[in-house]
PDB file of C-alpha atoms in Angstrom:
ATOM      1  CA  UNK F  21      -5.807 -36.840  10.815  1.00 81.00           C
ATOM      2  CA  UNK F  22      -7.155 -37.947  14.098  1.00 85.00           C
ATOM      3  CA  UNK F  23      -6.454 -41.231  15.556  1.00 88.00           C
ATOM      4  CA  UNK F  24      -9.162 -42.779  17.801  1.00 84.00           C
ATOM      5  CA  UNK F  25      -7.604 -42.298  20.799  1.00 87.00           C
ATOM      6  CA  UNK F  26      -7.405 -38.470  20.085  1.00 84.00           C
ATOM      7  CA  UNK F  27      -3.799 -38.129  19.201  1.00 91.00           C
ATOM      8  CA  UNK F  28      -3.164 -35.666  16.238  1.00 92.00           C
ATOM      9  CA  UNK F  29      -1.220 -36.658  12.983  1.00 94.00           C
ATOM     10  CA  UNK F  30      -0.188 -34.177  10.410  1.00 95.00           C
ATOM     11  CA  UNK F  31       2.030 -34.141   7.159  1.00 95.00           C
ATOM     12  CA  UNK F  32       2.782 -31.086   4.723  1.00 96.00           C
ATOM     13  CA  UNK F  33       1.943 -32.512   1.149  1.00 94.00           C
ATOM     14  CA  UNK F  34       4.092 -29.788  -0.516  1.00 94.00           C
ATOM     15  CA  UNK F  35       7.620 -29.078  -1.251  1.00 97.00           C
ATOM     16  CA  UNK F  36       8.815 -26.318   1.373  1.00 97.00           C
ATOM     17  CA  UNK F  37      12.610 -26.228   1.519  1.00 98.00           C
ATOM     18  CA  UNK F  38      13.730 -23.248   1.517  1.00 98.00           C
ATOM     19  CA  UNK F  39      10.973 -21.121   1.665  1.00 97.00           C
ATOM     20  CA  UNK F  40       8.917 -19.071   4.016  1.00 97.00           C
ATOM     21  CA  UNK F  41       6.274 -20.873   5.502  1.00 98.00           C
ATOM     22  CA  UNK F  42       3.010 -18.987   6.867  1.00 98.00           C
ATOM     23  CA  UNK F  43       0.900 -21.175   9.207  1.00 98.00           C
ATOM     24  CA  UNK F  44      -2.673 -19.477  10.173  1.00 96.00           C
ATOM     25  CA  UNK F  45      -4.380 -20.748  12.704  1.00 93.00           C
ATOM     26  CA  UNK F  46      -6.502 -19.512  15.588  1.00 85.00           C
ATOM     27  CA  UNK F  47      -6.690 -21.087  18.935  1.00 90.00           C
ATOM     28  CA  UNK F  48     -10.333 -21.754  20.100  1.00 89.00           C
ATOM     29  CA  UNK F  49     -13.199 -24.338  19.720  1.00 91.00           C
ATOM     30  CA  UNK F  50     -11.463 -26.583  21.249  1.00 91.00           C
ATOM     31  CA  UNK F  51      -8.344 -24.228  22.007  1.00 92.00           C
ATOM     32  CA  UNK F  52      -6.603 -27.369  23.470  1.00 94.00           C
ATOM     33  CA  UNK F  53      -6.500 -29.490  20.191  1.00 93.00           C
ATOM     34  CA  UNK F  54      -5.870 -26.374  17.540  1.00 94.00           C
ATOM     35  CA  UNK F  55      -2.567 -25.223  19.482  1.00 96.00           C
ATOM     36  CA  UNK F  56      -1.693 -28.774  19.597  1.00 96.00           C
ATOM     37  CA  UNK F  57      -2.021 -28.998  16.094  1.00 96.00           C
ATOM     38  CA  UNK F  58      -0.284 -25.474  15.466  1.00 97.00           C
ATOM     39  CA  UNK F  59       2.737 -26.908  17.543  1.00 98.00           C
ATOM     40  CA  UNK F  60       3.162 -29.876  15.482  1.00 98.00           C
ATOM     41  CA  UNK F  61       2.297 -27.896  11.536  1.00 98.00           C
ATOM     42  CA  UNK F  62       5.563 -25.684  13.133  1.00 98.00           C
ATOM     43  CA  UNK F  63       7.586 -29.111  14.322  1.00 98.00           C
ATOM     44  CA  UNK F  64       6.480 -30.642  10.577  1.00 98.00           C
ATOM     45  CA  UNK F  65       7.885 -27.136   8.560  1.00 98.00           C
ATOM     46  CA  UNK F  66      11.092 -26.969   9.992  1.00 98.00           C
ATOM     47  CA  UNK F  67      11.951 -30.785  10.177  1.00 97.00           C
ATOM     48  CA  UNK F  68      11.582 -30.229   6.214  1.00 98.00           C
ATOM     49  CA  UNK F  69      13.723 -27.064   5.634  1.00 98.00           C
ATOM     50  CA  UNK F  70      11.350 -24.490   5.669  1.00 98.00           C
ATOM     51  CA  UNK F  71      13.935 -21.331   5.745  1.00 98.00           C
ATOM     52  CA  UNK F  72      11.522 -19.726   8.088  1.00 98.00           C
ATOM     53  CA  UNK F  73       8.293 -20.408   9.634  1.00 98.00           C
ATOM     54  CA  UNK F  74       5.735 -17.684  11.191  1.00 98.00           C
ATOM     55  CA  UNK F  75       2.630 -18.849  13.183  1.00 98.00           C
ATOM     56  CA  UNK F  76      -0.383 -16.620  12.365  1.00 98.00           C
ATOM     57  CA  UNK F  77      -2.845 -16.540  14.976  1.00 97.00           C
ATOM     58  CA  UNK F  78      -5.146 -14.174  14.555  1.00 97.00           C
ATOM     59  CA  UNK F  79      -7.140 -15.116  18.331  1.00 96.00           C
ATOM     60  CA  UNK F  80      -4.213 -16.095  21.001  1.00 95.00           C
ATOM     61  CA  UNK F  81      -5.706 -18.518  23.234  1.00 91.00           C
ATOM     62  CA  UNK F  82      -4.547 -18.462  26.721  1.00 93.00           C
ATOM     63  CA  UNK F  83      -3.729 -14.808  26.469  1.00 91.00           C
ATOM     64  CA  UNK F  84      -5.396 -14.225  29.539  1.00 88.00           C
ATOM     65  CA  UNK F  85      -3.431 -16.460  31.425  1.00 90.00           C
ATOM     66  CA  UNK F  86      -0.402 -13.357  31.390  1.00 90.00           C
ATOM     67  CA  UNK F  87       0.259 -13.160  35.283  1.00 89.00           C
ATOM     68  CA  UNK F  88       0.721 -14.822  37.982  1.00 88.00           C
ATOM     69  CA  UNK F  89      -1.926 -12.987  40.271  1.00 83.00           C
ATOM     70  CA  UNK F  90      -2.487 -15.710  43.119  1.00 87.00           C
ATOM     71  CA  UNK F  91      -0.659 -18.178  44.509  1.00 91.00           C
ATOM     72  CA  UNK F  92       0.600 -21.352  42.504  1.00 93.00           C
ATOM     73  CA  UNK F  93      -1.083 -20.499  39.298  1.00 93.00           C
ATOM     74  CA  UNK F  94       0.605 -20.977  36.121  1.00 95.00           C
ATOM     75  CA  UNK F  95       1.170 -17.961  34.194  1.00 94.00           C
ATOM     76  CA  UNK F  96      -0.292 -19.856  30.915  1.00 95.00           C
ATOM     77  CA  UNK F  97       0.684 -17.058  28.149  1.00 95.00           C
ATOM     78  CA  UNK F  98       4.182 -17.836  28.773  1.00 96.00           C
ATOM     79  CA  UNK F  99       3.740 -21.937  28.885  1.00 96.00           C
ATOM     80  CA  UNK F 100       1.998 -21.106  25.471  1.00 96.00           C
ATOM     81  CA  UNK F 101       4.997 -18.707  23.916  1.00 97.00           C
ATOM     82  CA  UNK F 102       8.008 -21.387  24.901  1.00 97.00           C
ATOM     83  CA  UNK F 103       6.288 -24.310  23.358  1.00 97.00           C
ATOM     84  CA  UNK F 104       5.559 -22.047  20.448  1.00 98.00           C
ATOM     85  CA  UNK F 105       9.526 -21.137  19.907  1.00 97.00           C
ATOM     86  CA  UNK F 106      10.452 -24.615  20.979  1.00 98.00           C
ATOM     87  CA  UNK F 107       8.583 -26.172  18.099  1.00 98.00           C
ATOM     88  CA  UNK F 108      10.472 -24.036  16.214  1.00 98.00           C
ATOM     89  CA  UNK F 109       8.459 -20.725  15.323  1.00 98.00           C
ATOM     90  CA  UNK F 110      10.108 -17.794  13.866  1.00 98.00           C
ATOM     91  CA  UNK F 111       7.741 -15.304  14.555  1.00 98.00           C
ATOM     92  CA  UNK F 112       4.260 -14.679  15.535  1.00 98.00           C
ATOM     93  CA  UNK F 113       1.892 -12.192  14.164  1.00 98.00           C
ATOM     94  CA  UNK F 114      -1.450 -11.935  16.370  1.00 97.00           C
ATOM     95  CA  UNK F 115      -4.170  -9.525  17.206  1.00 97.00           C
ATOM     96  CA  UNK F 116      -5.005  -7.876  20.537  1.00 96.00           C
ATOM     97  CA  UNK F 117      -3.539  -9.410  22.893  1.00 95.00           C
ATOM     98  CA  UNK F 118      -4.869  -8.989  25.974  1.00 91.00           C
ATOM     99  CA  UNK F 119      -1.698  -7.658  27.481  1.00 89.00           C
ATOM    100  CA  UNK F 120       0.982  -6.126  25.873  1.00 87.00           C
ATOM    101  CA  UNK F 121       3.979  -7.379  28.031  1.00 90.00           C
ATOM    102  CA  UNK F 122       2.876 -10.730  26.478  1.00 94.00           C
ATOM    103  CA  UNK F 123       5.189 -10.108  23.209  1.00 95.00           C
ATOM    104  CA  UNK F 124       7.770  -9.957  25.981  1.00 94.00           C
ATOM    105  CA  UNK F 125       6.928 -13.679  26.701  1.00 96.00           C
ATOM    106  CA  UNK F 126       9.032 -14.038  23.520  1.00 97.00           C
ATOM    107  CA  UNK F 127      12.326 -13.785  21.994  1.00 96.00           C
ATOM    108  CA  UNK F 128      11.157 -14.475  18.831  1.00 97.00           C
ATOM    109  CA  UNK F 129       9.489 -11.037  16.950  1.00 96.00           C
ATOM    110  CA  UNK F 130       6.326 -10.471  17.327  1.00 97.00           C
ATOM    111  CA  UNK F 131       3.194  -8.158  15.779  1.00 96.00           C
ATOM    112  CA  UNK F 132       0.814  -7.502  17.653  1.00 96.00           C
ATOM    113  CA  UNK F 133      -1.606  -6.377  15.135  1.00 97.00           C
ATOM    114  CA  UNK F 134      -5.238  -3.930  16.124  1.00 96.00           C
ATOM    115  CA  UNK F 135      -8.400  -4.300  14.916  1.00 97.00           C
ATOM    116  CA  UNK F 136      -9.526  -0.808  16.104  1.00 97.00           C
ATOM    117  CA  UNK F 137      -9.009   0.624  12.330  1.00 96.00           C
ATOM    118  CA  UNK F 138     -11.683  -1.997  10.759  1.00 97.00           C
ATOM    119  CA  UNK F 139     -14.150  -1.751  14.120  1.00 98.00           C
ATOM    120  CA  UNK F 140     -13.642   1.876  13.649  1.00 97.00           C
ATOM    121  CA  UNK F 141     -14.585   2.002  10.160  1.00 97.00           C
ATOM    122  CA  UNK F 142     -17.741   0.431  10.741  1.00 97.00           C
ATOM    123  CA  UNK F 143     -19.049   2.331  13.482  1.00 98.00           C
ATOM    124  CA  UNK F 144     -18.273   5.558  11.520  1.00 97.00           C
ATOM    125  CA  UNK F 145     -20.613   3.958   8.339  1.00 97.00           C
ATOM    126  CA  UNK F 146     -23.551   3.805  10.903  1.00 96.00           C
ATOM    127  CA  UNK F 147     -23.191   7.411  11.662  1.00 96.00           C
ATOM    128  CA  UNK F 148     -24.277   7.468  15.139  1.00 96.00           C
ATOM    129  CA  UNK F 149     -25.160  10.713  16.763  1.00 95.00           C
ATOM    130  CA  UNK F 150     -23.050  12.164  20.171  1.00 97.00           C
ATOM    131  CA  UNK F 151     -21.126   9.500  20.011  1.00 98.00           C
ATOM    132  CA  UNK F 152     -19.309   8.154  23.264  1.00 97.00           C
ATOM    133  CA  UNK F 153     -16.769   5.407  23.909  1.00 98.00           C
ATOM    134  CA  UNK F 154     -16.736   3.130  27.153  1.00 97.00           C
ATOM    135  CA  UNK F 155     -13.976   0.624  28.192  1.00 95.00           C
ATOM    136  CA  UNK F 156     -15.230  -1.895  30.218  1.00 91.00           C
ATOM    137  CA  UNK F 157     -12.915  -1.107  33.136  1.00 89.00           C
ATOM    138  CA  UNK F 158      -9.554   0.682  34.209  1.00 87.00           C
ATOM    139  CA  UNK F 159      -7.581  -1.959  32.541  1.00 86.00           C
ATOM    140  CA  UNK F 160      -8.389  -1.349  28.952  1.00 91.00           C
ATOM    141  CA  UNK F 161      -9.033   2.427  29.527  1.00 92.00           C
ATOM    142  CA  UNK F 162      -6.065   3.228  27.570  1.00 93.00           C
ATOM    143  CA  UNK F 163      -6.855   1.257  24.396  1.00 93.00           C
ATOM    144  CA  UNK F 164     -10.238   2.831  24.863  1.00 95.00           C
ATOM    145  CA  UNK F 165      -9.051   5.930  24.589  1.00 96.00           C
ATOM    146  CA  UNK F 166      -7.315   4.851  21.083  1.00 95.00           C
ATOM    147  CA  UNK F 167     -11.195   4.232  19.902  1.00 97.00           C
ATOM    148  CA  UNK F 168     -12.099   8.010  21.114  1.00 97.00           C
ATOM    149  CA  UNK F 169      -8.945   9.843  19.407  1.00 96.00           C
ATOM    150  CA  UNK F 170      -9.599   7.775  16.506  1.00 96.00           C
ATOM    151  CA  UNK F 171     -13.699   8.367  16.311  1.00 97.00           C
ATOM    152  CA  UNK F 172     -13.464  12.020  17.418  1.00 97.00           C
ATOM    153  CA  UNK F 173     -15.124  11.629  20.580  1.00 97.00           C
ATOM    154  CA  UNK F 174     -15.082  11.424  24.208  1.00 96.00           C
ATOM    155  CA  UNK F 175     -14.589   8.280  26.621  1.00 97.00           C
ATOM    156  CA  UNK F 176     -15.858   6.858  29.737  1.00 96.00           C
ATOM    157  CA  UNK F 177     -14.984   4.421  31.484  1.00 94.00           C
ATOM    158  CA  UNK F 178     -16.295   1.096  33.679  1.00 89.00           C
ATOM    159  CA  UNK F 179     -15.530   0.234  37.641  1.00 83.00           C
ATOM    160  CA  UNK F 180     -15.766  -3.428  36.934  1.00 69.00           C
ATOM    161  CA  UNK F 181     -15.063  -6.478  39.813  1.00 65.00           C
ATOM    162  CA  UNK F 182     -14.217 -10.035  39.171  1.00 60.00           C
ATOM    163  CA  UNK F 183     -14.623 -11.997  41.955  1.00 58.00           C
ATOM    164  CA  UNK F 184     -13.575 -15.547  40.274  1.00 57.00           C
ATOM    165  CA  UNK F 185     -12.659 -16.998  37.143  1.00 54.00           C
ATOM    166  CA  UNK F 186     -16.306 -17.765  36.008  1.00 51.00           C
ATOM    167  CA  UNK F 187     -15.619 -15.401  33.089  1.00 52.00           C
ATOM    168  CA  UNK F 188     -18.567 -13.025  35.195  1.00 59.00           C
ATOM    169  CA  UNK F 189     -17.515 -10.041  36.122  1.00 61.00           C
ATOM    170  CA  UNK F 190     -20.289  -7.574  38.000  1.00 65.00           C
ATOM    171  CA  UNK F 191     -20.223  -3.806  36.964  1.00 64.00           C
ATOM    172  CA  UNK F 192     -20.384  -1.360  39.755  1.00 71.00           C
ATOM    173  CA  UNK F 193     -20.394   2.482  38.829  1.00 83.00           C
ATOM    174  CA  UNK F 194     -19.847   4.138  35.094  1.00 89.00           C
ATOM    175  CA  UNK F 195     -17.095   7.065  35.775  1.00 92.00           C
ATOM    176  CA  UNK F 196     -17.905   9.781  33.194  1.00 92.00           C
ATOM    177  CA  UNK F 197     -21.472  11.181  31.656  1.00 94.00           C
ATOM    178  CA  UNK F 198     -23.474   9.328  29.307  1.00 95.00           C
ATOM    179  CA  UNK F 199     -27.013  10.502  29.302  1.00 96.00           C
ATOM    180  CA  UNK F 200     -28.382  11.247  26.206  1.00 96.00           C
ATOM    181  CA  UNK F 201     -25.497   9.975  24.296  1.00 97.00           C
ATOM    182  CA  UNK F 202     -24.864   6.635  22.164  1.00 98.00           C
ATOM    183  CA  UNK F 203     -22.390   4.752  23.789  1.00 98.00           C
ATOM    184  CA  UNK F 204     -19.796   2.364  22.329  1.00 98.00           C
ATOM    185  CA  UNK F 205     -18.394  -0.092  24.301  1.00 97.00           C
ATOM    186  CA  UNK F 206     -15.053  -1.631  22.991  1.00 97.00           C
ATOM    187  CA  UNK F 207     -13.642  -4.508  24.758  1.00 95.00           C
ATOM    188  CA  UNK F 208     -10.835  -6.798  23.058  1.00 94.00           C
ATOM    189  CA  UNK F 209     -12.891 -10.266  23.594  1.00 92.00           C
ATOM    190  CA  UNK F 210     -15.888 -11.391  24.861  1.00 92.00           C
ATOM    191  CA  UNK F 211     -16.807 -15.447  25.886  1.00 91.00           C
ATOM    192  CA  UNK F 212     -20.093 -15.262  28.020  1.00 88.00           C
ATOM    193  CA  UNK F 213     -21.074 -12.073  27.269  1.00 90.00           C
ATOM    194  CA  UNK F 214     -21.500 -10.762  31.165  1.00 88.00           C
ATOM    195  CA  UNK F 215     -19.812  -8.013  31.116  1.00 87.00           C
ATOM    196  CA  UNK F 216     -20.986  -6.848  28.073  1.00 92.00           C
ATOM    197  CA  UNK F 217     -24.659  -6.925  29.130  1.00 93.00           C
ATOM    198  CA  UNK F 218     -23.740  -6.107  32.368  1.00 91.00           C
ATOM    199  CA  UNK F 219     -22.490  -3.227  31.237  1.00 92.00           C
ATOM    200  CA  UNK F 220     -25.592  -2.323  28.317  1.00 95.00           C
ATOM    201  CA  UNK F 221     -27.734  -2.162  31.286  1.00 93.00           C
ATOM    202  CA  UNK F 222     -25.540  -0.031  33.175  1.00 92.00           C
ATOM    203  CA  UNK F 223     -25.547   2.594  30.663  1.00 95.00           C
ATOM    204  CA  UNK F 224     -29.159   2.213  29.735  1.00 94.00           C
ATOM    205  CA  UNK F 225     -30.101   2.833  33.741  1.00 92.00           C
ATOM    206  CA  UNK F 226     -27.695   6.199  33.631  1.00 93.00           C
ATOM    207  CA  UNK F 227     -29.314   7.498  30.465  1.00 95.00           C
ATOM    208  CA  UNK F 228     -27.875   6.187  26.980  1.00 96.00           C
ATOM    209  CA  UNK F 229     -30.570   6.630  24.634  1.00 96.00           C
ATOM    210  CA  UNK F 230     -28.749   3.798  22.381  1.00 97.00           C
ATOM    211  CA  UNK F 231     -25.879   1.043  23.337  1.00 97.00           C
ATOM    212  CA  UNK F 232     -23.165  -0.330  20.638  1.00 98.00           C
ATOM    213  CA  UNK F 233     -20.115  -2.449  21.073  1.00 98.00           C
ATOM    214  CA  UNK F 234     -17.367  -3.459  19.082  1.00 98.00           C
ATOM    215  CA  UNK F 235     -15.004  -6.303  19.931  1.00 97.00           C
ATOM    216  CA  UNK F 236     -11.960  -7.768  18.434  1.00 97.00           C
ATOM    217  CA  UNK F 237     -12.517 -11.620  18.970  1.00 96.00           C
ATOM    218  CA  UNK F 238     -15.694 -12.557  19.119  1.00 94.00           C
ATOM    219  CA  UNK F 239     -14.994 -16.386  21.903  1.00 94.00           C
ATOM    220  CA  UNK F 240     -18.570 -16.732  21.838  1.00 93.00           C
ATOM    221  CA  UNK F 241     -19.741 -19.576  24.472  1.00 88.00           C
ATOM    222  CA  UNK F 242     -22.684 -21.110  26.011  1.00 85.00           C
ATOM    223  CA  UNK F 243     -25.888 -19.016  25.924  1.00 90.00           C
ATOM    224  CA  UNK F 244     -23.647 -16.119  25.150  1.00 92.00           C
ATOM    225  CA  UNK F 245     -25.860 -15.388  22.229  1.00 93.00           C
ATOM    226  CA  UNK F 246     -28.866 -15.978  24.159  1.00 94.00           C
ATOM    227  CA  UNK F 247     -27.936 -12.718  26.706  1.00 94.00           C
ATOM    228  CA  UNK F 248     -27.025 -10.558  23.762  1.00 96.00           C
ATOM    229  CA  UNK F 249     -30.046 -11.212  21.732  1.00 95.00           C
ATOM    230  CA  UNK F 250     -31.818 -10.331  25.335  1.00 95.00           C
ATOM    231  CA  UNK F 251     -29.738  -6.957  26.159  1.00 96.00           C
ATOM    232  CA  UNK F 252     -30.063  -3.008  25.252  1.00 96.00           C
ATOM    233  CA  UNK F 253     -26.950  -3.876  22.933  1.00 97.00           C
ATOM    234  CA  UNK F 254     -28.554  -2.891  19.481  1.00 97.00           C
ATOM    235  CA  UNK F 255     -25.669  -3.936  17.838  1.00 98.00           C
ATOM    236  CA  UNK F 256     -22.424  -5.772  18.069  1.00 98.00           C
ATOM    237  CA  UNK F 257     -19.845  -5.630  15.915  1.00 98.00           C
ATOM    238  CA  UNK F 258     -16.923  -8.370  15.602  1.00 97.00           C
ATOM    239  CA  UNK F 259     -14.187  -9.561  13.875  1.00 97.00           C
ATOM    240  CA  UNK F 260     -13.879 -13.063  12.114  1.00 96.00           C
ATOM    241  CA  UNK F 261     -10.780 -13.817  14.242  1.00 96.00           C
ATOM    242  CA  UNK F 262     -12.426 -17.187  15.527  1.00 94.00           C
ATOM    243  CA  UNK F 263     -13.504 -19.382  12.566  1.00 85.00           C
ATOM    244  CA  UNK F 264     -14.630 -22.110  14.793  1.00 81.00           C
ATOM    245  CA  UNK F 265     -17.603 -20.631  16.658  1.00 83.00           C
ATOM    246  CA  UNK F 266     -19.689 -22.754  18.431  1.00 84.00           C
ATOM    247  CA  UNK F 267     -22.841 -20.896  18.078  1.00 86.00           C
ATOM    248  CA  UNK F 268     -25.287 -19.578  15.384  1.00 88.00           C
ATOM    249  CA  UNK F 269     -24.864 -15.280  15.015  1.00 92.00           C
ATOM    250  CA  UNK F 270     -27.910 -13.532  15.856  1.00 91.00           C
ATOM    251  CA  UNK F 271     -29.001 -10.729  14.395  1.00 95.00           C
ATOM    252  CA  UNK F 272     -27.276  -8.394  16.719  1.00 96.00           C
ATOM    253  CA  UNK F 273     -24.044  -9.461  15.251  1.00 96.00           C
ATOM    254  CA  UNK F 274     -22.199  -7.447  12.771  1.00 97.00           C
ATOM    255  CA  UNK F 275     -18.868  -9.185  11.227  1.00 97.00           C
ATOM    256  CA  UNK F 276     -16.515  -7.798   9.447  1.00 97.00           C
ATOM    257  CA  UNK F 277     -13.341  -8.910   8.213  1.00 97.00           C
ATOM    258  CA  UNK F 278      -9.309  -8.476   9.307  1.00 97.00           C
ATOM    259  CA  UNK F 279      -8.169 -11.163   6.336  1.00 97.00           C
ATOM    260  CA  UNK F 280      -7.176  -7.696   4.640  1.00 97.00           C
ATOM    261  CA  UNK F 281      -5.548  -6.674   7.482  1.00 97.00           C
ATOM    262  CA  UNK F 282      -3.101  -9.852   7.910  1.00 97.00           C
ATOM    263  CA  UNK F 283      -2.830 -10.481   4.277  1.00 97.00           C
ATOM    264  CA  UNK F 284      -1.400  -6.932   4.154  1.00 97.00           C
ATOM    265  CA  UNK F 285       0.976  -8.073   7.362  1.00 97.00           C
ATOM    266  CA  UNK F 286       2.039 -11.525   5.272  1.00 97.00           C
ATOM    267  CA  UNK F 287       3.006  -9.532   2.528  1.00 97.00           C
ATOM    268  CA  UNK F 288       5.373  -6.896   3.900  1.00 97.00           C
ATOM    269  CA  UNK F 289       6.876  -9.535   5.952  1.00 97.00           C
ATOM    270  CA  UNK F 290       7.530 -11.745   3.138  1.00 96.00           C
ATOM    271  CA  UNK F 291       9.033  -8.936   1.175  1.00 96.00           C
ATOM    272  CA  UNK F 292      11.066  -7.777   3.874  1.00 94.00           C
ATOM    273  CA  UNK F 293       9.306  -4.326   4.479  1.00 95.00           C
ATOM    274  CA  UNK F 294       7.536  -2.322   7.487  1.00 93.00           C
ATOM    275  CA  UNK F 295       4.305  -3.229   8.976  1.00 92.00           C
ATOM    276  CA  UNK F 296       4.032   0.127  11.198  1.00 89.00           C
ATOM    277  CA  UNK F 297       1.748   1.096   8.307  1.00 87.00           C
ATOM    278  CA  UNK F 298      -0.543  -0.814  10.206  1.00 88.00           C
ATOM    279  CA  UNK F 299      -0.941   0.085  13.180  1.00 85.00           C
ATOM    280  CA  UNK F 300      -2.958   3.180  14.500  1.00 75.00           C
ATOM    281  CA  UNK F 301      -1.471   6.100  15.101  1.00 64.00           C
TER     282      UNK F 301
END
């Protein structure tokens, strides 16, 4: 319930003493109002004897936000992770993070689960010949080499500059040999779609006779769409880790589904059991 000034009011209908209380909820469209509302499901479990509550948030808003890179910035991530455990939060299962010294934020466990098995999956079914996998820059060149050992193929990589935080980022050189190949790009989130299409082009001007990309969380924004639709990218596949999009899919987009993935991660953490069964290897 929403009151008219925009203050949040929530109440759990159903008996939970004493049992093991799963909240999922992303964090996007509008991230400010769904993490306040996360914050006070957690507050609203434990005040009635849940035995244990764990926040699943399949898109971590404010993820980005994991360092403090200039001067007096806040380093966001962390604001995010003590409200989170001060509300009360046992643990936190997510996906992708966009850093992995985030989980370190917390002292509460956390799984950091990866997409890269379902993406993966679907890029095999297409079948795509000489097959090549780009990261979008140095940073996630080492999870983009994950998506080559996994797909059996070779990598290259994107010199990428961000000059602000206007979510555009310009690409400047692509380190490794793509002409003549179909190349993948992997990236764990996209909002504008810049570098994406930045990148497309890139790869189309050094030779790719076809462009793909697969992305975890899909934080489609503004005329995102729009500059997809427009771009060498033939086809993008997603995950539904943001229910709340803004924007209608085009046809470019490809979804496909991690509920498997976390309903698998629920399970074995309600009965007590190993989740490194799901992760990569």
């Amino acid at each position: 319930m929403r009151f008219s000034e925009g203050s949040l009011f929530v109440r759990v209908r159903e008996n939970v003493r004493g049992r093991q209380v799963f909240l999922v909820q992303s964090t996007a469209f509008p991230t400010n109002d769904n993490f306040m509302e996360l914050l006070f499901w957690v507050d609203a479990c434990k005040r009635a004897s849940a035995a244990s509550v764990t926040v699943v948030m399949p898109y971590f808003g404010y993820n980005k936000g994991d360092k403090k890179d200039e001067p007096r910035v806040s380093i966001r991530a962390r604001v995010c992770a003590d409200c989170i455990e001060a509300a009360g939060a046992d643990r936190l299962v997510t996906m992708d993070l966009h850093a992995a010294q985030i989980q370190g934020f917390f002292r509460v466990p956390v799984d950091d689960l990866y997409a890269l098995p379902v993406l993966c999956d679907a890029i095999k079914k297409k079948e795509l010949e000489d097959l090549i996998v780009v990261a979008p820059d140095t940073g996630f060149a080492k999870q983009g080499r994950k998506y080559a050992t996994y797909l059996g193929v070779t990598m290259a990589i994107g010199d990428k500059e961000r000059s602000g935080h206007n979510e555009e980022a310009e690409v400047l050189e692509i380190i490794g040999d793509v002409e003549g190949k179909t190349a993948l790009i992997v990236d764990d989130f996209t909002i504008s779609g810049g570098t994406l299409v930045d990148m497309a082009q890139k790869l189309e001007e050094r030779g790719a006779r076809a462009v793909y990309a697969a992305i975890s969380h899909g934080v489609f924004a503004g005329d995102c769409m729009r500059r997809i639709e427009d771009s060498p990218i033939e086809k993008l596949v997603v995950t539904d880790s943001v229910e709340t999009q803004p924007v209608e899919f085009g046809p470019k987009i490809e979804v496909v589904s991690v509920a498997p993935l976390f309903a698998e991660a629920i399970k074995r953490i309600h009965n007590h059991e190993s989740i490194s069964v799901l992760f990569p290897q």
